[in-house]
Amino acid sequence: MIRVALVDDHPVVRAGMRALVEGQDDLSVVGEASDAHSAEQLVAAVRPDVVLMDLNLGAGPGGAEVTGRLRALPEPPHVLVLTTYDTEADIMSAIDAGASGYLLKDAPPEDLFRAIRGTARGETVLAPAVAARLVRRSGPLLTEREVEILGLLATGQSNRELARRLFVSEATVKSHLSHIYTKLEVETRAAAVARAIEQRIIRPPS
């Protein structure tokens, strides 16, 4: 029996996932959590084989950070991200944190069950759209800092504000922007943000 823990801040979503997962003879939901603190407590208490992790957990730490914390435990569970977000930044932050899989919430139930079983076996399980996005990274790659700057640009911050936020000089910010423009083949801040959103490198500002 594969023991599954659910981490999602929406009770209705957790109820739906529980109903789906427990309809399988070889899968069992052993607990639910809605935020970082309850997720860590749950995993320590029930030691699941697989944690189904949403990326957006409300006002506290996000799913990628929680994944990193769980994977740092002495006997860490496998983590399968189940989310609506498919930007490059979201995908890479989750995988870098130690997630074994990344599935989108519009996946058919059969794909979810296969992903849980594969994750429990230690396999890397990626939604087709996610795998395709990672393959496309073979072009000019943006660094983690460049993706961070693009996200801040999308909120309308000036070079001075970026420098203060990142603890670097304005000259360093300008250098990063120059590299970003070259890699995205654009010439302005607005065009860089638009291209990054179009290519799902960052999310649109909320």
Coordinates of N, CA and C in Angstrom, one line a residue:
M1 N 0.8 -1.2 0.0 CA 0.0 0.0 0.0 C 0.9 1.3 0.0
I2 N 0.6 2.2 -0.9 CA 1.4 3.4 -1.0 C 0.6 4.5 -0.1
R3 N 1.4 5.0 0.8 CA 0.8 6.0 1.8 C 1.0 7.4 1.3
V4 N -0.1 8.1 1.1 CA -0.1 9.4 0.5 C -0.5 10.5 1.4
A5 N 0.2 11.6 1.5 CA -0.2 12.8 2.2 C -0.6 13.9 1.3
L6 N -1.6 14.7 1.6 CA -2.1 15.8 0.7 C -1.7 17.1 1.3
V7 N -1.1 18.0 0.6 CA -0.8 19.3 1.0 C -1.3 20.3 0.1
D8 N -2.4 21.0 0.4 CA -3.1 22.0 -0.4 C -3.9 22.9 0.5
D9 N -3.9 24.2 0.2 CA -4.6 25.1 1.1 C -6.1 25.2 0.9
H10 N -6.7 24.4 -0.1 CA -8.1 24.4 -0.3 C -8.7 23.1 0.1
P11 N -9.6 23.2 1.1 CA -10.3 22.0 1.7 C -11.0 21.2 0.6
V12 N -11.7 21.9 -0.3 CA -12.5 21.2 -1.3 C -11.6 20.5 -2.3
V13 N -10.4 21.0 -2.6 CA -9.5 20.3 -3.5 C -8.9 19.1 -2.8
R14 N -8.6 19.2 -1.5 CA -8.1 18.1 -0.7 C -9.2 17.0 -0.7
A15 N -10.4 17.3 -0.5 CA -11.5 16.4 -0.4 C -11.6 15.6 -1.8
G16 N -11.5 16.4 -2.9 CA -11.6 15.7 -4.2 C -10.4 14.8 -4.4
M17 N -9.2 15.2 -4.1 CA -8.0 14.4 -4.2 C -8.1 13.1 -3.4
R18 N -8.6 13.3 -2.1 CA -8.7 12.1 -1.2 C -9.7 11.1 -1.8
A19 N -10.8 11.6 -2.4 CA -11.8 10.7 -2.9 C -11.2 9.9 -4.1
L20 N -10.5 10.6 -5.0 CA -9.8 10.0 -6.1 C -8.8 8.9 -5.7
V21 N -7.9 9.4 -4.8 CA -6.8 8.5 -4.4 C -7.3 7.3 -3.7
E22 N -8.2 7.4 -2.8 CA -8.7 6.3 -2.0 C -9.6 5.3 -2.8
G23 N -9.9 5.7 -4.0 CA -10.6 4.8 -4.9 C -9.7 3.8 -5.5
Q24 N -8.4 3.9 -5.3 CA -7.5 2.9 -5.8 C -7.1 1.9 -4.7
D25 N -7.1 0.6 -5.1 CA -6.8 -0.4 -4.1 C -5.4 -0.3 -3.4
D26 N -4.5 0.2 -4.2 CA -3.1 0.2 -3.7 C -2.6 1.6 -3.1
L27 N -3.6 2.6 -3.1 CA -3.2 3.9 -2.6 C -4.1 4.2 -1.3
S28 N -3.5 4.9 -0.4 CA -4.2 5.3 0.8 C -3.8 6.7 1.3
V29 N -4.7 7.6 1.6 CA -4.4 8.9 2.1 C -4.3 8.8 3.6
V30 N -3.1 9.2 4.1 CA -2.8 9.0 5.5 C -2.9 10.3 6.3
G31 N -3.2 11.4 5.6 CA -3.3 12.7 6.3 C -3.3 13.9 5.3
E32 N -3.7 15.1 5.8 CA -3.9 16.3 5.0 C -3.2 17.4 5.7
A33 N -2.7 18.4 5.0 CA -2.1 19.6 5.6 C -2.5 20.8 4.6
S34 N -2.5 22.0 5.2 CA -2.9 23.2 4.4 C -1.8 24.2 4.3
D35 N -0.7 24.0 5.1 CA 0.4 25.0 5.1 C 1.7 24.3 5.5
A36 N 2.8 25.2 5.5 CA 4.1 24.6 5.7 C 4.2 23.9 7.1
H37 N 3.7 24.6 8.1 CA 3.9 24.1 9.5 C 3.1 22.7 9.6
S38 N 1.9 22.7 9.2 CA 1.1 21.5 9.3 C 1.6 20.4 8.4
A39 N 2.2 20.7 7.3 CA 2.8 19.7 6.4 C 4.0 19.1 7.1
E40 N 4.9 19.8 7.7 CA 6.0 19.3 8.4 C 5.6 18.4 9.6
Q41 N 4.6 18.9 10.3 CA 4.1 18.1 11.5 C 3.5 16.7 11.0
L42 N 2.7 16.8 9.9 CA 2.0 15.6 9.3 C 3.1 14.6 8.9
V43 N 4.1 15.0 8.1 CA 5.1 14.1 7.6 C 5.8 13.5 8.7
A44 N 6.2 14.2 9.8 CA 6.9 13.7 10.9 C 6.0 12.6 11.7
A45 N 4.7 12.9 11.7 CA 3.8 12.0 12.4 C 3.5 10.7 11.7
V46 N 3.2 10.8 10.4 CA 2.7 9.6 9.7 C 3.7 9.0 8.7
R47 N 4.7 9.7 8.3 CA 5.8 9.2 7.4 C 5.2 8.6 6.1
P48 N 4.6 9.5 5.3 CA 4.0 9.0 4.1 C 5.1 8.6 3.1
D49 N 4.7 7.8 2.1 CA 5.6 7.5 1.0 C 5.7 8.6 0.0
V50 N 4.6 9.2 -0.3 CA 4.5 10.3 -1.3 C 3.7 11.5 -0.7
V51 N 4.2 12.7 -0.9 CA 3.4 13.9 -0.6 C 3.0 14.5 -1.9
L52 N 1.6 14.7 -2.0 CA 1.1 15.5 -3.1 C 1.1 17.0 -2.7
M53 N 1.9 17.8 -3.4 CA 2.2 19.1 -2.9 C 1.7 20.2 -3.9
D54 N 0.8 21.1 -3.4 CA 0.5 22.3 -4.2 C 1.6 23.3 -4.1
L55 N 1.7 24.2 -5.1 CA 2.8 25.2 -4.9 C 2.3 26.5 -4.2
N56 N 1.0 26.8 -4.3 CA 0.5 28.0 -3.7 C -0.2 27.5 -2.4
L57 N 0.4 27.9 -1.3 CA -0.2 27.5 0.0 C -0.6 28.7 0.9
G58 N -1.1 29.7 0.2 CA -1.6 30.9 0.9 C -0.5 31.9 1.2
A59 N -0.6 32.5 2.4 CA 0.3 33.6 2.8 C 1.6 33.1 3.2
G60 N 1.8 31.9 3.6 CA 3.0 31.4 4.2 C 4.0 30.9 3.1
P61 N 5.0 30.1 3.5 CA 6.0 29.6 2.5 C 5.2 28.8 1.4
G62 N 5.7 28.8 0.2 CA 5.1 28.1 -0.9 C 5.5 26.7 -0.9
G63 N 4.9 25.9 -1.9 CA 5.2 24.5 -2.0 C 6.6 24.1 -2.3
A64 N 7.3 24.9 -3.1 CA 8.7 24.6 -3.4 C 9.5 24.7 -2.1
E65 N 9.3 25.7 -1.3 CA 10.1 25.8 0.0 C 9.8 24.7 0.9
V66 N 8.5 24.3 1.0 CA 8.1 23.2 1.9 C 8.7 21.9 1.4
T67 N 8.7 21.8 0.0 CA 9.3 20.6 -0.5 C 10.8 20.4 -0.1
G68 N 11.5 21.5 -0.1 CA 12.9 21.5 0.3 C 13.0 21.1 1.8
R69 N 12.1 21.6 2.6 CA 12.2 21.3 4.0 C 11.9 19.8 4.2
L70 N 10.9 19.3 3.5 CA 10.6 17.9 3.7 C 11.7 16.9 3.2
R71 N 12.3 17.3 2.1 CA 13.4 16.5 1.5 C 14.6 16.6 2.4
A72 N 14.7 17.5 3.2 CA 15.9 17.6 4.1 C 15.7 16.8 5.4
L73 N 14.6 16.2 5.6 CA 14.3 15.4 6.8 C 15.2 14.1 6.7
P74 N 15.5 13.5 7.9 CA 16.3 12.3 7.9 C 15.8 11.2 7.0
E75 N 14.4 11.0 7.0 CA 13.8 9.9 6.2 C 12.8 10.6 5.3
P76 N 13.2 11.3 4.3 CA 12.3 12.2 3.5 C 11.3 11.4 2.6
P77 N 10.1 11.9 2.5 CA 9.2 11.3 1.6 C 9.5 11.8 0.2
H78 N 9.0 11.1 -0.8 CA 9.0 11.5 -2.2 C 7.9 12.6 -2.3
V79 N 8.2 13.7 -3.1 CA 7.2 14.7 -3.3 C 6.8 14.8 -4.7
L80 N 5.5 14.8 -5.0 CA 5.0 15.0 -6.3 C 4.2 16.3 -6.3
V81 N 4.7 17.3 -7.0 CA 4.0 18.6 -7.1 C 2.7 18.4 -8.0
L82 N 1.6 18.9 -7.5 CA 0.3 18.9 -8.2 C -0.2 20.3 -8.2
T83 N -0.2 21.0 -9.3 CA -0.4 22.4 -9.3 C -1.0 22.9 -10.6
T84 N -1.4 24.2 -10.6 CA -2.0 24.8 -11.8 C -0.9 25.6 -12.5
Y85 N 0.3 25.8 -11.9 CA 1.3 26.6 -12.4 C 2.3 25.9 -13.2
D86 N 2.6 26.4 -14.4 CA 3.6 25.7 -15.3 C 4.6 26.6 -15.9
T87 N 5.0 27.7 -15.2 CA 6.1 28.6 -15.6 C 7.4 27.9 -15.4
E88 N 8.4 28.3 -16.1 CA 9.7 27.7 -16.0 C 10.2 28.0 -14.6
A89 N 10.0 29.2 -14.0 CA 10.4 29.5 -12.7 C 9.8 28.6 -11.6
D90 N 8.5 28.3 -11.8 CA 7.8 27.4 -10.8 C 8.4 26.0 -10.9
I91 N 8.5 25.5 -12.2 CA 9.0 24.1 -12.4 C 10.4 23.9 -11.8
M92 N 11.3 24.9 -12.2 CA 12.7 24.7 -11.7 C 12.8 24.9 -10.2
S93 N 12.0 25.8 -9.6 CA 12.2 25.9 -8.2 C 11.7 24.6 -7.4
A94 N 10.7 24.0 -8.0 CA 10.2 22.8 -7.3 C 11.2 21.6 -7.5
I95 N 11.7 21.5 -8.7 CA 12.7 20.4 -9.0 C 14.0 20.6 -8.3
D96 N 14.4 21.9 -8.2 CA 15.6 22.2 -7.5 C 15.5 21.9 -6.0
A97 N 14.2 22.0 -5.5 CA 14.0 21.8 -4.1 C 13.9 20.3 -3.7
G98 N 13.8 19.5 -4.8 CA 13.9 18.0 -4.6 C 12.6 17.3 -4.9
A99 N 11.7 17.9 -5.6 CA 10.5 17.2 -6.0 C 10.8 16.2 -7.1
S100 N 10.2 15.0 -6.9 CA 10.4 13.9 -7.8 C 9.6 14.0 -9.1
G101 N 8.4 14.7 -8.9 CA 7.5 14.8 -10.1 C 6.8 16.1 -10.1
Y102 N 6.2 16.4 -11.3 CA 5.5 17.7 -11.4 C 4.3 17.4 -12.4
L103 N 3.1 17.5 -11.8 CA 1.9 17.2 -12.6 C 1.0 18.4 -12.5
L104 N 0.2 18.7 -13.5 CA -0.7 19.8 -13.5 C -2.1 19.3 -13.1
K105 N -2.9 20.1 -12.5 CA -4.2 19.7 -11.9 C -5.2 19.4 -13.0
D106 N -4.9 19.7 -14.2 CA -5.9 19.3 -15.3 C -5.6 17.9 -15.8
A107 N -4.7 17.2 -15.2 CA -4.3 15.9 -15.7 C -5.5 14.9 -15.4
P108 N -5.7 13.9 -16.3 CA -6.7 12.9 -16.0 C -6.3 12.1 -14.7
P109 N -7.3 11.6 -14.0 CA -7.1 10.8 -12.8 C -6.1 9.7 -13.0
E110 N -6.2 9.0 -14.2 CA -5.3 7.9 -14.5 C -3.8 8.3 -14.5
D111 N -3.6 9.5 -15.0 CA -2.2 10.1 -15.0 C -1.8 10.4 -13.6
L112 N -2.7 10.9 -12.7 CA -2.3 11.1 -11.4 C -1.9 9.8 -10.6
F113 N -2.7 8.8 -10.8 CA -2.4 7.5 -10.2 C -1.1 7.0 -10.6
R114 N -0.8 7.0 -11.9 CA 0.5 6.5 -12.4 C 1.6 7.4 -11.9
A115 N 1.4 8.7 -11.7 CA 2.4 9.5 -11.2 C 2.7 9.2 -9.8
I116 N 1.7 9.0 -9.0 CA 1.9 8.7 -7.6 C 2.7 7.3 -7.5
R117 N 2.3 6.3 -8.2 CA 3.0 5.1 -8.2 C 4.5 5.2 -8.6
G118 N 4.7 6.0 -9.7 CA 6.0 6.2 -10.2 C 6.9 6.9 -9.2
T119 N 6.3 8.0 -8.6 CA 7.0 8.7 -7.6 C 7.4 7.9 -6.4
A120 N 6.5 7.0 -6.0 CA 6.8 6.1 -4.8 C 7.9 5.2 -5.1
R121 N 8.1 4.8 -6.4 CA 9.2 4.0 -6.8 C 10.5 4.7 -7.0
G122 N 10.5 6.0 -6.8 CA 11.7 6.9 -6.9 C 11.9 7.4 -8.3
E123 N 10.9 7.2 -9.2 CA 11.1 7.7 -10.6 C 10.8 9.2 -10.7
T124 N 11.3 9.8 -11.7 CA 11.0 11.2 -12.0 C 9.8 11.2 -12.9
V125 N 8.7 11.9 -12.5 CA 7.5 11.9 -13.3 C 7.1 13.3 -13.6
L126 N 7.1 13.6 -14.9 CA 6.8 15.0 -15.4 C 5.6 15.0 -16.3
A127 N 4.7 15.9 -16.1 CA 3.6 16.1 -17.1 C 4.2 16.4 -18.5
P128 N 3.6 16.0 -19.6 CA 4.2 16.2 -20.9 C 4.5 17.7 -21.2
A129 N 3.6 18.6 -20.8 CA 3.9 20.0 -21.0 C 5.1 20.5 -20.2
V130 N 5.3 19.9 -19.0 CA 6.4 20.3 -18.2 C 7.7 19.7 -18.8
A131 N 7.7 18.5 -19.2 CA 8.9 17.9 -19.9 C 9.3 18.6 -21.1
A132 N 8.3 19.1 -21.9 CA 8.6 19.8 -23.1 C 9.2 21.2 -22.8
R133 N 8.7 21.8 -21.7 CA 9.3 23.1 -21.3 C 10.8 22.9 -20.9
L134 N 11.1 21.8 -20.2 CA 12.5 21.6 -19.8 C 13.3 21.3 -21.0
V135 N 12.8 20.6 -22.0 CA 13.6 20.3 -23.2 C 13.9 21.6 -23.9
R136 N 13.0 22.5 -23.9 CA 13.2 23.8 -24.6 C 14.2 24.7 -23.9
R137 N 14.6 24.3 -22.7 CA 15.6 25.1 -22.0 C 17.0 24.9 -22.7
S138 N 17.1 24.1 -23.7 CA 18.4 23.9 -24.4 C 18.9 25.2 -25.1
G139 N 18.0 26.2 -25.3 CA 18.4 27.5 -25.9 C 19.1 28.3 -24.9
P140 N 19.3 29.6 -25.2 CA 19.9 30.5 -24.2 C 19.2 30.5 -22.9
L141 N 19.9 30.1 -21.8 CA 19.2 30.0 -20.6 C 19.3 31.2 -19.7
L142 N 18.2 31.6 -19.1 CA 18.2 32.6 -18.1 C 18.7 32.1 -16.8
T143 N 19.5 32.8 -16.1 CA 20.0 32.4 -14.7 C 18.8 32.6 -13.7
E144 N 19.0 32.0 -12.6 CA 18.0 32.2 -11.5 C 17.9 33.6 -11.2
R145 N 19.0 34.4 -11.1 CA 18.9 35.8 -10.8 C 18.2 36.6 -11.9
E146 N 18.4 36.2 -13.1 CA 17.7 36.9 -14.2 C 16.2 36.6 -14.2
V147 N 15.8 35.4 -13.9 CA 14.4 35.2 -13.7 C 13.8 36.0 -12.6
E148 N 14.6 36.1 -11.5 CA 14.1 36.9 -10.4 C 13.9 38.3 -10.8
I149 N 14.9 38.9 -11.5 CA 14.8 40.3 -12.0 C 13.6 40.5 -12.9
L150 N 13.3 39.5 -13.8 CA 12.2 39.6 -14.6 C 10.9 39.7 -13.8
G151 N 10.8 38.8 -12.8 CA 9.6 38.9 -11.9 C 9.4 40.2 -11.3
L152 N 10.5 40.8 -10.9 CA 10.5 42.2 -10.2 C 10.1 43.2 -11.3
L153 N 10.7 43.1 -12.5 CA 10.3 44.0 -13.5 C 8.8 44.0 -13.8
A154 N 8.2 42.9 -13.7 CA 6.8 42.8 -14.0 C 6.0 43.6 -13.0
T155 N 6.5 43.9 -11.9 CA 5.8 44.7 -10.9 C 6.1 46.2 -11.0
G156 N 6.9 46.5 -12.0 CA 7.1 47.9 -12.3 C 8.3 48.6 -11.5
Q157 N 9.2 47.8 -11.0 CA 10.2 48.4 -10.2 C 11.3 49.0 -11.0
S158 N 11.8 50.1 -10.6 CA 12.9 50.9 -11.3 C 14.2 50.2 -11.0
N159 N 15.3 50.6 -11.8 CA 16.6 50.1 -11.5 C 17.1 50.3 -10.1
R160 N 16.8 51.5 -9.6 CA 17.2 51.8 -8.2 C 16.5 50.9 -7.2
E161 N 15.2 50.7 -7.4 CA 14.5 49.8 -6.5 C 15.0 48.3 -6.7
L162 N 15.3 47.9 -7.9 CA 15.9 46.6 -8.1 C 17.2 46.4 -7.4
A163 N 18.0 47.4 -7.5 CA 19.3 47.4 -6.8 C 19.2 47.3 -5.3
R164 N 18.2 48.1 -4.8 CA 18.0 48.0 -3.3 C 17.5 46.7 -2.9
R165 N 16.6 46.1 -3.7 CA 15.9 44.9 -3.4 C 16.9 43.7 -3.4
L166 N 17.8 43.8 -4.4 CA 18.8 42.6 -4.6 C 20.1 42.8 -3.9
F167 N 20.3 44.0 -3.3 CA 21.6 44.3 -2.6 C 22.7 44.3 -3.5
V168 N 22.5 45.0 -4.7 CA 23.6 45.1 -5.7 C 23.6 46.6 -6.2
S169 N 24.6 46.9 -7.0 CA 24.6 48.3 -7.5 C 23.7 48.4 -8.7
E170 N 23.4 49.7 -9.1 CA 22.6 49.9 -10.3 C 23.3 49.4 -11.5
A171 N 24.6 49.5 -11.5 CA 25.4 49.1 -12.7 C 25.2 47.6 -12.8
T172 N 25.2 46.8 -11.7 CA 25.0 45.4 -11.8 C 23.6 45.1 -12.4
V173 N 22.6 45.8 -11.9 CA 21.3 45.6 -12.5 C 21.2 45.9 -14.0
K174 N 21.9 47.0 -14.4 CA 21.9 47.3 -15.9 C 22.6 46.1 -16.6
S175 N 23.6 45.5 -16.0 CA 24.3 44.4 -16.7 C 23.4 43.2 -16.8
H176 N 22.7 42.9 -15.8 CA 21.7 41.8 -15.8 C 20.7 42.1 -16.9
L177 N 20.2 43.3 -16.9 CA 19.1 43.6 -17.9 C 19.6 43.5 -19.3
S178 N 20.9 43.9 -19.5 CA 21.5 43.7 -20.9 C 21.5 42.3 -21.3
H179 N 21.9 41.4 -20.4 CA 22.0 40.0 -20.7 C 20.6 39.4 -20.9
I180 N 19.6 39.9 -20.1 CA 18.2 39.4 -20.3 C 17.7 39.8 -21.7
Y181 N 17.9 41.1 -22.1 CA 17.5 41.6 -23.4 C 18.1 40.7 -24.5
T182 N 19.3 40.4 -24.4 CA 20.0 39.6 -25.4 C 19.4 38.2 -25.5
K183 N 19.2 37.6 -24.4 CA 18.7 36.2 -24.4 C 17.3 36.1 -24.9
L184 N 16.5 37.1 -24.6 CA 15.1 37.1 -25.0 C 14.9 37.8 -26.3
E185 N 15.9 38.4 -26.9 CA 15.9 39.0 -28.2 C 14.9 40.2 -28.2
V186 N 15.0 41.1 -27.1 CA 14.1 42.2 -27.0 C 15.0 43.4 -26.7
E187 N 14.4 44.6 -26.7 CA 15.2 45.9 -26.5 C 14.7 46.7 -25.3
T188 N 13.6 46.4 -24.8 CA 13.0 47.2 -23.7 C 12.6 46.4 -22.5
R189 N 12.4 47.0 -21.4 CA 11.9 46.4 -20.2 C 10.5 45.8 -20.4
A190 N 9.6 46.6 -21.0 CA 8.3 46.1 -21.3 C 8.3 44.9 -22.2
A191 N 9.1 44.9 -23.2 CA 9.1 43.8 -24.1 C 9.7 42.5 -23.5
A192 N 10.7 42.7 -22.6 CA 11.3 41.6 -21.8 C 10.2 40.9 -21.0
V193 N 9.4 41.7 -20.3 CA 8.4 41.2 -19.4 C 7.3 40.5 -20.2
A194 N 6.9 41.1 -21.3 CA 5.9 40.5 -22.2 C 6.4 39.1 -22.8
R195 N 7.7 39.1 -23.2 CA 8.2 37.9 -23.7 C 8.3 36.8 -22.7
A196 N 8.8 37.2 -21.5 CA 8.9 36.2 -20.4 C 7.6 35.6 -20.0
I197 N 6.5 36.4 -20.0 CA 5.2 35.9 -19.7 C 4.7 35.0 -20.8
E198 N 4.9 35.5 -22.0 CA 4.5 34.7 -23.2 C 5.2 33.3 -23.2
Q199 N 6.4 33.2 -22.8 CA 7.2 32.0 -22.8 C 7.0 31.3 -21.5
R200 N 6.2 31.8 -20.6 CA 5.9 31.2 -19.3 C 7.1 31.0 -18.5
I201 N 8.0 32.0 -18.6 CA 9.2 32.0 -17.7 C 8.8 32.6 -16.4
I202 N 7.9 33.6 -16.4 CA 7.3 34.1 -15.1 C 5.8 34.2 -15.2
R203 N 5.2 34.3 -14.1 CA 3.7 34.5 -14.1 C 3.3 35.9 -14.4
P204 N 2.2 36.2 -14.9 CA 1.7 37.6 -15.1 C 1.5 38.2 -13.7
P205 N 1.8 39.4 -13.5 CA 1.5 40.1 -12.2 C 0.1 40.0 -11.8
S206 N -0.2 39.7 -10.5 CA -1.5 39.6 -10.1 C -2.1 40.9 -9.6

